[in-house]
Short mmCIF file of C-alpha atoms and ligand atoms in Angstrom, two decimals:
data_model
loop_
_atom_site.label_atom_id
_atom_site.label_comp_id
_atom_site.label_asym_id
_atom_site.label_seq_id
_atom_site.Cartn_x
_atom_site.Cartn_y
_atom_site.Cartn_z
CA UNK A 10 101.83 111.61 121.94
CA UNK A 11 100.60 108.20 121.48
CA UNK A 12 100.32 106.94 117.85
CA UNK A 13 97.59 104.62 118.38
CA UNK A 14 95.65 106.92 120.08
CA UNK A 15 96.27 109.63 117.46
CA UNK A 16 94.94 107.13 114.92
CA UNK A 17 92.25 106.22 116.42
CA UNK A 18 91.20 110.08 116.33
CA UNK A 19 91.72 109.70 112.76
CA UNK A 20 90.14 106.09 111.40
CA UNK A 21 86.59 105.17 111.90
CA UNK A 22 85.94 102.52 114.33
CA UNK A 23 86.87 99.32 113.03
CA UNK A 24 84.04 96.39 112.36
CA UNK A 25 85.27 93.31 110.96
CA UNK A 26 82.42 91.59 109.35
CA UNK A 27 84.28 89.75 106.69
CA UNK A 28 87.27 87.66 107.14
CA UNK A 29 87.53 87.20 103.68
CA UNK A 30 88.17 90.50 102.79
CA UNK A 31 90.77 91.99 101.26
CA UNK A 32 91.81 95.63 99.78
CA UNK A 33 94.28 96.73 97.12
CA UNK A 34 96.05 99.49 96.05
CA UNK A 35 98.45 100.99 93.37
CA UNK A 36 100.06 104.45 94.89
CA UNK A 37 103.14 105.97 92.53
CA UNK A 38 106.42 107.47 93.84
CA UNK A 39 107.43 110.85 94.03
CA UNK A 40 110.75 112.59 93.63
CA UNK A 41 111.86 115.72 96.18
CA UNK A 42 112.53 118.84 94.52
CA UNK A 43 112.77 120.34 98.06
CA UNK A 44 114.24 117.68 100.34
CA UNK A 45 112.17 116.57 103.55
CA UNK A 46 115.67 115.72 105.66
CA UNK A 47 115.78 115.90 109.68
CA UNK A 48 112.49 115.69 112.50
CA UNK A 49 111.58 117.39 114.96
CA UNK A 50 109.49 113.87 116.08
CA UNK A 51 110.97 110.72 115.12
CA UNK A 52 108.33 108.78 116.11
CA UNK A 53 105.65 110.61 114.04
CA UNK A 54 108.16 111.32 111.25
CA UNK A 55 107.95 115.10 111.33
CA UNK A 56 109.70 116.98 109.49
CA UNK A 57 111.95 120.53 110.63
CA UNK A 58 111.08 122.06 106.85
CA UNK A 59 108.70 121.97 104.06
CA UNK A 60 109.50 119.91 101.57
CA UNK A 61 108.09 119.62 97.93
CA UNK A 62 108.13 116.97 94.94
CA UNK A 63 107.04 115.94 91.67
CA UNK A 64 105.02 112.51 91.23
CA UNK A 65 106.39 109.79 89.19
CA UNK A 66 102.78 108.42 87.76
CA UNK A 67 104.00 105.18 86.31
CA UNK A 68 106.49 104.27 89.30
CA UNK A 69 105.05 102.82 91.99
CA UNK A 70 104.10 100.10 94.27
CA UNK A 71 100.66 97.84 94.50
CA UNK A 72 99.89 96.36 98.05
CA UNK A 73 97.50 93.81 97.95
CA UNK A 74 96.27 93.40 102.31
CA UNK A 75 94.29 90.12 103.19
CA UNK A 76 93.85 89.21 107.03
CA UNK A 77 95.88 85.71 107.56
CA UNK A 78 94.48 82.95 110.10
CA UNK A 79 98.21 83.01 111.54
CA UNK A 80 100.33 84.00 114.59
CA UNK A 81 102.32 86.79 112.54
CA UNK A 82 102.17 88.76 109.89
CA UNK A 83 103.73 87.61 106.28
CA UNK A 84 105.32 90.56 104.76
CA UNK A 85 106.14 89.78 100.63
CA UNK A 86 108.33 92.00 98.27
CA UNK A 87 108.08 91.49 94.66
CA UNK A 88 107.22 87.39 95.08
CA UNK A 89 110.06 87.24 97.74
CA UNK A 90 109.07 86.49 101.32
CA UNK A 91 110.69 89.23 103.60
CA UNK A 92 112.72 87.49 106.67
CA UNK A 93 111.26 88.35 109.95
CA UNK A 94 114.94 89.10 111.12
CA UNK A 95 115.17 92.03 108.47
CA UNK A 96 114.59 95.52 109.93
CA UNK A 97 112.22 96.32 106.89
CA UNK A 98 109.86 93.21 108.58
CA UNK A 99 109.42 95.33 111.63
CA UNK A 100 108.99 98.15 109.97
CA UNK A 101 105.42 96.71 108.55
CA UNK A 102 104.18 95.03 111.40
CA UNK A 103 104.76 98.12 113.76
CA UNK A 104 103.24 100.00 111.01
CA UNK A 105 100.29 97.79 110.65
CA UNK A 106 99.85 97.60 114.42
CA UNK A 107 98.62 101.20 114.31
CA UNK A 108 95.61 99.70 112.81
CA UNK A 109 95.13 96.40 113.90
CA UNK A 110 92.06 95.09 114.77
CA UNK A 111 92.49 92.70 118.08
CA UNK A 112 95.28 90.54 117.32
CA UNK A 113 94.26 89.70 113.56
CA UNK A 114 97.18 89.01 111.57
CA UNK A 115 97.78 90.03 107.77
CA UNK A 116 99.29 89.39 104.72
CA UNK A 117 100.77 92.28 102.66
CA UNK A 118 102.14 91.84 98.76
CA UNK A 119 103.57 94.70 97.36
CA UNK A 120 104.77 94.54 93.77
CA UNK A 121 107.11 97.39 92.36
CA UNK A 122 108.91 98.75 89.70
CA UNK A 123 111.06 100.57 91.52
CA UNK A 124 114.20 99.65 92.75
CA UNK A 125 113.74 99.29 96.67
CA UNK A 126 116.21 101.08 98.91
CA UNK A 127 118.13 102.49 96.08
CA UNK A 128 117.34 106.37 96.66
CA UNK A 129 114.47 106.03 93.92
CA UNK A 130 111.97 106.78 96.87
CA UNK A 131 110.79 102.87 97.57
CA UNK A 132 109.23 103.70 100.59
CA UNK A 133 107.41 106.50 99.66
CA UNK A 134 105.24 104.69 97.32
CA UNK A 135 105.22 101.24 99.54
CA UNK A 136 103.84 103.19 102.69
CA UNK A 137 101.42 105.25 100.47
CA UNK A 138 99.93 102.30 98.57
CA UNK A 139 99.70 100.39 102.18
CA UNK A 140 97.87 103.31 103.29
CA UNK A 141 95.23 102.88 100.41
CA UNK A 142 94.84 99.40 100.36
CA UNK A 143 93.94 99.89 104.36
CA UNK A 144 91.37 102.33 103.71
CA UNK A 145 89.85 99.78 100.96
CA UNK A 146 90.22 96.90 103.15
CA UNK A 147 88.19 98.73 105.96
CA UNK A 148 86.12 101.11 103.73
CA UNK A 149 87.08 103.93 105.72
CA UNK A 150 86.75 106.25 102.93
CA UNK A 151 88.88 108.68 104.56
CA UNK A 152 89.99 111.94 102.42
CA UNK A 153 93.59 112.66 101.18
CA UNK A 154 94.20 114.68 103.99
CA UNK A 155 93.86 112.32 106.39
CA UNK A 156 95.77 109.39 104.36
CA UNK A 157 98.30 111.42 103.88
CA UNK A 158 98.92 111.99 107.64
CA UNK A 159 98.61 108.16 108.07
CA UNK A 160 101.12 107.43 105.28
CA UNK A 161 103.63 109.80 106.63
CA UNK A 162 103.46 107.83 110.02
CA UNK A 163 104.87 104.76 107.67
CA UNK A 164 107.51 106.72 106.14
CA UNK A 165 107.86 110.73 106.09
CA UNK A 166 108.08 111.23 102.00
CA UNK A 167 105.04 108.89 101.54
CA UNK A 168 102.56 111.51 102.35
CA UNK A 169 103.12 113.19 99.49
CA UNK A 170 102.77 110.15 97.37
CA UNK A 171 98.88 110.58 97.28
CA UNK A 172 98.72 113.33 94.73
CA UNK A 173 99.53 113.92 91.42
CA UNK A 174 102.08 116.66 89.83
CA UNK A 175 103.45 119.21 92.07
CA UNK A 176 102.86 118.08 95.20
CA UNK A 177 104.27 120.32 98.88
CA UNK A 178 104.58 118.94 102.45
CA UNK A 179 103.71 121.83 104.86
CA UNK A 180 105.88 120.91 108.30
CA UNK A 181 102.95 122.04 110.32
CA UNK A 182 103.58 123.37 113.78
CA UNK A 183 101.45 121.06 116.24
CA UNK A 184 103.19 118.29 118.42
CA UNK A 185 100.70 115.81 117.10
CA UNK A 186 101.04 116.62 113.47
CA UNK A 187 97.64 116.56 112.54
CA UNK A 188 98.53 119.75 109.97
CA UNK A 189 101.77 118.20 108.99
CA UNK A 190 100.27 116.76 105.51
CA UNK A 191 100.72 117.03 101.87
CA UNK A 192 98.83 118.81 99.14
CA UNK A 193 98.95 119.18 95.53
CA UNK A 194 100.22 122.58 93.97
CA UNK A 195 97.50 123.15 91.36
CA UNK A 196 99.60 123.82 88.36
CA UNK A 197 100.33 121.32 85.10
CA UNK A 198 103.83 121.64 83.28
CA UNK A 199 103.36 119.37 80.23
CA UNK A 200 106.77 119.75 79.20
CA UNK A 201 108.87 119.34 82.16
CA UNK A 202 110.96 115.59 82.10
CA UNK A 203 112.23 113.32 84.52
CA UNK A 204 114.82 111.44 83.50
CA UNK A 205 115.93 108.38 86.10
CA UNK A 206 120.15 107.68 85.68
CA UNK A 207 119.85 104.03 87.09
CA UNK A 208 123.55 103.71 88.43
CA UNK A 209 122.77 101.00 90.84
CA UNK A 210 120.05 99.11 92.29
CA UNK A 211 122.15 97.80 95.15
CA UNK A 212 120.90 98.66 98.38
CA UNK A 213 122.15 101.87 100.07
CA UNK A 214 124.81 101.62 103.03
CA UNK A 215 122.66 103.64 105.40
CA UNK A 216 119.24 104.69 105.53
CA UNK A 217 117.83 107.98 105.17
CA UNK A 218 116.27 107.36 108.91
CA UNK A 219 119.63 106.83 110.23
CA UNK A 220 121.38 109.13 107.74
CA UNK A 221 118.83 111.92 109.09
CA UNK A 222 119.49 111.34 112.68
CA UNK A 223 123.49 112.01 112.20
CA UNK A 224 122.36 114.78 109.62
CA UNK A 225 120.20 116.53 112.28
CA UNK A 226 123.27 116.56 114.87
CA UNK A 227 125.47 118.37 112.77
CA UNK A 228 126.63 121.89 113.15
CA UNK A 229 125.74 122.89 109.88
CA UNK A 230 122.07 121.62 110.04
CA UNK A 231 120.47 125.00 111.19
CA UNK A 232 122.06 126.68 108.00
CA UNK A 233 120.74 123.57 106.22
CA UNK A 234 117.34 124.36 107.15
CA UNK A 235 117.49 128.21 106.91
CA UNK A 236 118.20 127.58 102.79
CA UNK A 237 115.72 124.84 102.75
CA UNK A 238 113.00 127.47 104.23
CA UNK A 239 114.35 130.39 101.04
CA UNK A 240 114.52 127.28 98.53
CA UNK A 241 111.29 125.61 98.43
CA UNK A 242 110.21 129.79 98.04
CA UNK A 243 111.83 130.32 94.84
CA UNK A 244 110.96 126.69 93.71
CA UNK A 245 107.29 127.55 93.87
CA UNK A 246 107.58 130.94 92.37
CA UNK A 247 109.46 129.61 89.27
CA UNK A 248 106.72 126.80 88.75
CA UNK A 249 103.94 129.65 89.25
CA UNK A 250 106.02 131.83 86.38
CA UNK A 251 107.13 128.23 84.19
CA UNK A 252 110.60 129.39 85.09
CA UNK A 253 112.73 126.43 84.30
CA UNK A 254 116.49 128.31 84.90
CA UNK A 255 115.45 129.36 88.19
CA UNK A 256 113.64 125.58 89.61
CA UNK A 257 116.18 124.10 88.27
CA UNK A 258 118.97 125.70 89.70
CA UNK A 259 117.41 125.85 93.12
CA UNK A 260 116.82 122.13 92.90
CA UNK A 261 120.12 121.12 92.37
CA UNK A 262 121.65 123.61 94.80
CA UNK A 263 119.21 122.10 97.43
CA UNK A 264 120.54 118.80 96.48
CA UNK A 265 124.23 119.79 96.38
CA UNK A 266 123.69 121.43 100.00
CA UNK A 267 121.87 118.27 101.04
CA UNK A 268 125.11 116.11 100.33
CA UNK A 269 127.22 118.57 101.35
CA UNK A 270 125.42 118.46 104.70
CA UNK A 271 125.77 114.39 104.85
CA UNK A 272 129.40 114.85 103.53
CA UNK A 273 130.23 117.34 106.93
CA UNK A 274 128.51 115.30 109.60
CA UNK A 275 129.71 113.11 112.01
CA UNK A 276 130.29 110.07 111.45
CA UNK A 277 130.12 111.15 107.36
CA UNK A 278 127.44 110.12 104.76
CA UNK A 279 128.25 109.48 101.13
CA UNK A 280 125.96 108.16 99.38
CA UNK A 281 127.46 108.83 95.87
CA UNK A 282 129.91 106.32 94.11
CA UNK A 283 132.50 107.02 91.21
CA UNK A 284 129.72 106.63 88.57
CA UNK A 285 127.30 109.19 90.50
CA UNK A 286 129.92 111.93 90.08
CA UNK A 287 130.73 110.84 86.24
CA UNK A 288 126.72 111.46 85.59
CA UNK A 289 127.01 115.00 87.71
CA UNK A 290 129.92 115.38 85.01
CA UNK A 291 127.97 114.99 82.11
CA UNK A 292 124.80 117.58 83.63
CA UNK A 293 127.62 119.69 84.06
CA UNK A 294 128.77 119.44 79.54
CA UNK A 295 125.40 119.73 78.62
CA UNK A 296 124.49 123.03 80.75
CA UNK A 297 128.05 123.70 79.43
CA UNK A 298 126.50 123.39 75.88
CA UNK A 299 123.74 125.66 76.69
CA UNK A 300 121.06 122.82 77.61
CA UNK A 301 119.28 123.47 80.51
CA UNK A 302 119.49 120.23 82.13
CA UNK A 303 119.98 119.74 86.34
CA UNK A 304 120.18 117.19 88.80
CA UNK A 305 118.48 116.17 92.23
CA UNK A 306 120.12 113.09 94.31
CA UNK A 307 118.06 111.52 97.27
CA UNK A 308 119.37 108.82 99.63
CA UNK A 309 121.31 106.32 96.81
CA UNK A 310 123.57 107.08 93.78
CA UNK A 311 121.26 107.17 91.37
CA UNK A 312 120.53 110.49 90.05
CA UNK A 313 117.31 112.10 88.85
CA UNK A 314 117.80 115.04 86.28
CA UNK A 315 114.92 117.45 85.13
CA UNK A 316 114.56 119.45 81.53
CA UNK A 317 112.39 120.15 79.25
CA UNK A 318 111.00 118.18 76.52
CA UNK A 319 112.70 120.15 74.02
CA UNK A 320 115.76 119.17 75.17
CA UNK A 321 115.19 115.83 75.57
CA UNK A 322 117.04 113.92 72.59
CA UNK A 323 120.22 115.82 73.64
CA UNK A 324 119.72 114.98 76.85
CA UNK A 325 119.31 111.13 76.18
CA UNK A 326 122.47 111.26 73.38
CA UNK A 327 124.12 112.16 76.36
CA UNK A 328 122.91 109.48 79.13
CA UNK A 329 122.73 106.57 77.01
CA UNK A 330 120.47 104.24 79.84
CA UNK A 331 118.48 107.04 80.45
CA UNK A 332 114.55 106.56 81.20
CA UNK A 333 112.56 109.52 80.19
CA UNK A 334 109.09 110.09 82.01
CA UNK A 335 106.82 113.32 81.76
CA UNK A 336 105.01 113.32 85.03
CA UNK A 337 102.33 115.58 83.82
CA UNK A 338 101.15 113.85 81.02
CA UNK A 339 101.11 110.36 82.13
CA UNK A 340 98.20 109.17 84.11
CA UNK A 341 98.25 107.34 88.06
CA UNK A 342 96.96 103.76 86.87
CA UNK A 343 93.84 102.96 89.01
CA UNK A 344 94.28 99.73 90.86
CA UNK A 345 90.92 97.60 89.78
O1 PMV B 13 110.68 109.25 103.75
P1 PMV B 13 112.06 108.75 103.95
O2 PMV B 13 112.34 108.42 105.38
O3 PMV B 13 112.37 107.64 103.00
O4 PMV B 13 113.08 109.96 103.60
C1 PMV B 13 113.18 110.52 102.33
C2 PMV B 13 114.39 111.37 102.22
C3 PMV B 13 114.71 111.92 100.83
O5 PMV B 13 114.24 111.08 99.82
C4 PMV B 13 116.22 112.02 100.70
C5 PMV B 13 114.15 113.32 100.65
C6 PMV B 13 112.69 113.42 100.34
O6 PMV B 13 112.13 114.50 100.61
O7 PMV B 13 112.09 112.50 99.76
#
């Protein structure tokens, strides 16, 4: 398949009429509850499962895109220019050569208050809010559907970064991918929390693209997928019966299985340090207690735990540095 070919069957036709121009977006990140990990195509990032996640409203990323009377594109990171030696640089500009018009060059600014590269799903909300800021710098006024399938070309967990709440990646079946996209599952939980256990905000050793390659090779990756497939089942029947035992539980055993996974390959993956498995500790005392409280880990140390609101002050007496969000009661900012 040829990417720019592909998204040229998706954009309009481009017409530059104004140089001036620019287009901005704010797009928020999203946690897995069912992990996206391993493609079938690594060039179109698609995935072997189904994946599903929960948007983070207030964490997120604003791109700011402005076309730049210069040889190369200028890629800037929370006010700090990125080096174009560093592998993220490339990332952009192969990215935004999908949809360059001629040889136009551009400037991207992303603010965001996440930590980048720290497992707190960076990327997800940096390729989704590029995505946006695209469509309002060309007016394509493209649906979600089709943004989403652009965004996941940036970075796979991106796609689902266009939708509020509940939010599943269907793997789709075609070699091009056009019904590999995300959707939102239409129901609210009010009371569900996300609390973010900030161990570090140093960068991770390895990358999830890497990580996922080695991941994929390893003999215990069809089993891997095989629970992922049952999982992301009993994930959405819980939230369609407001079963918090049972999502819960699954999430954390798909986590658990995830690192396990990582933990068997070859060469190994760890991405958890001393004070990651002191924090799985303390989830493990509270459910001890009788508080319903789990865990999901991503590509980083840091550790996301989920409960309900009732629970929350014995949650936080627990995990003093612990920041509390309720995804379904806080509201996407619109970028204005
Ligand atoms: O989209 P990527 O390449 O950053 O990979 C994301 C991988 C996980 O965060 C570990 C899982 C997921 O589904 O988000």
């Amino acid at each position: 398949v040829n990417i720019k070919e592909l998204v040229n069957t998706i954009i309009p036709s481009t017409d530059i009429t104004d140089i001036e121009a620019c287009g901005a977006a704010y797009a928020p990140t999203n946690i897995a509850l069912c992990k996206y990990w391993g493609k079938r195509n690594k060039d179109l990032n698609l995935p072997t499962v189904s994946s599903l996640s929960i948007t983070l409203p207030t964490k997120g990323a604003i791109t700011r895109l402005a076309y730049r009377d210069a040889k190369d594109d200028l890629v800037i990171v929370n006010g700090n220019v990125v080096p174009k030696t560093a592998e993220f640089y490339t990332r952009v500009v192969t990215f935004l050569d999908l949809f360059r018009p001629k040889n136009l060059c551009f400037a991207v600014k992303t603010n965001s208050n996440v930590p980048i590269s720290a497992g707190l799903a960076s990327s997800a909300c940096g390729f989704a809010a590029m995505v946006l800021a695209l469509n309002d710098l060309f007016s394509w006024q493209l649906p979600l559907k089709q943004l989403s399938i652009l965004a996941r070309l940036g970075s796979g967990s991106a796609c689902r970064s266009l939708y509020p709440g509940f939010v599943i990646w269907n793997k789709g079946l075609l070699a091009n991918g056009l019904d590999s996209f995300a959707k939102k599952v239409d129901i609210d939980w009010p009371e569900l929390c996300i609390g973010i256990v900030l161990l570090t905000t140093e960068k991770k050793n390895i990358s999830s693209r890497k990580a996922m390659q080695i991941s994929v090779n390893s003999p215990g990756y069809p089993k891997w997928i095989q629970n992922s497939e049952r999982d992301i089942e009993v994930m959405l029947q819980a939230i369609f019966d407001k079963d918090f035992l049972s999502l819960g539980l699954q999430v954390e055993n798909n986590s658990k299985a995830l690192h396990a996974l990582m933990l068997s390959s070859e060469p190994s993956i760890q991405y958890s340090n001393s004070a990651t498995e002191h924090a799985k500790g303390l989830v493990a005392d509270l459910r001890a207690e009788g508080i319903d409280v789990f865990f999901t880990q991503d590509a980083g140390a840091n550790l996301k735990l989920l409960f309900l609101q009732q629970d929350a002050a014995k949650v936080r007496a627990k995990f003093t540095h612990l920041e509390i969000l309720q995804p379904f009661t806080e509201q996407i900012q619109e970028y204005v």
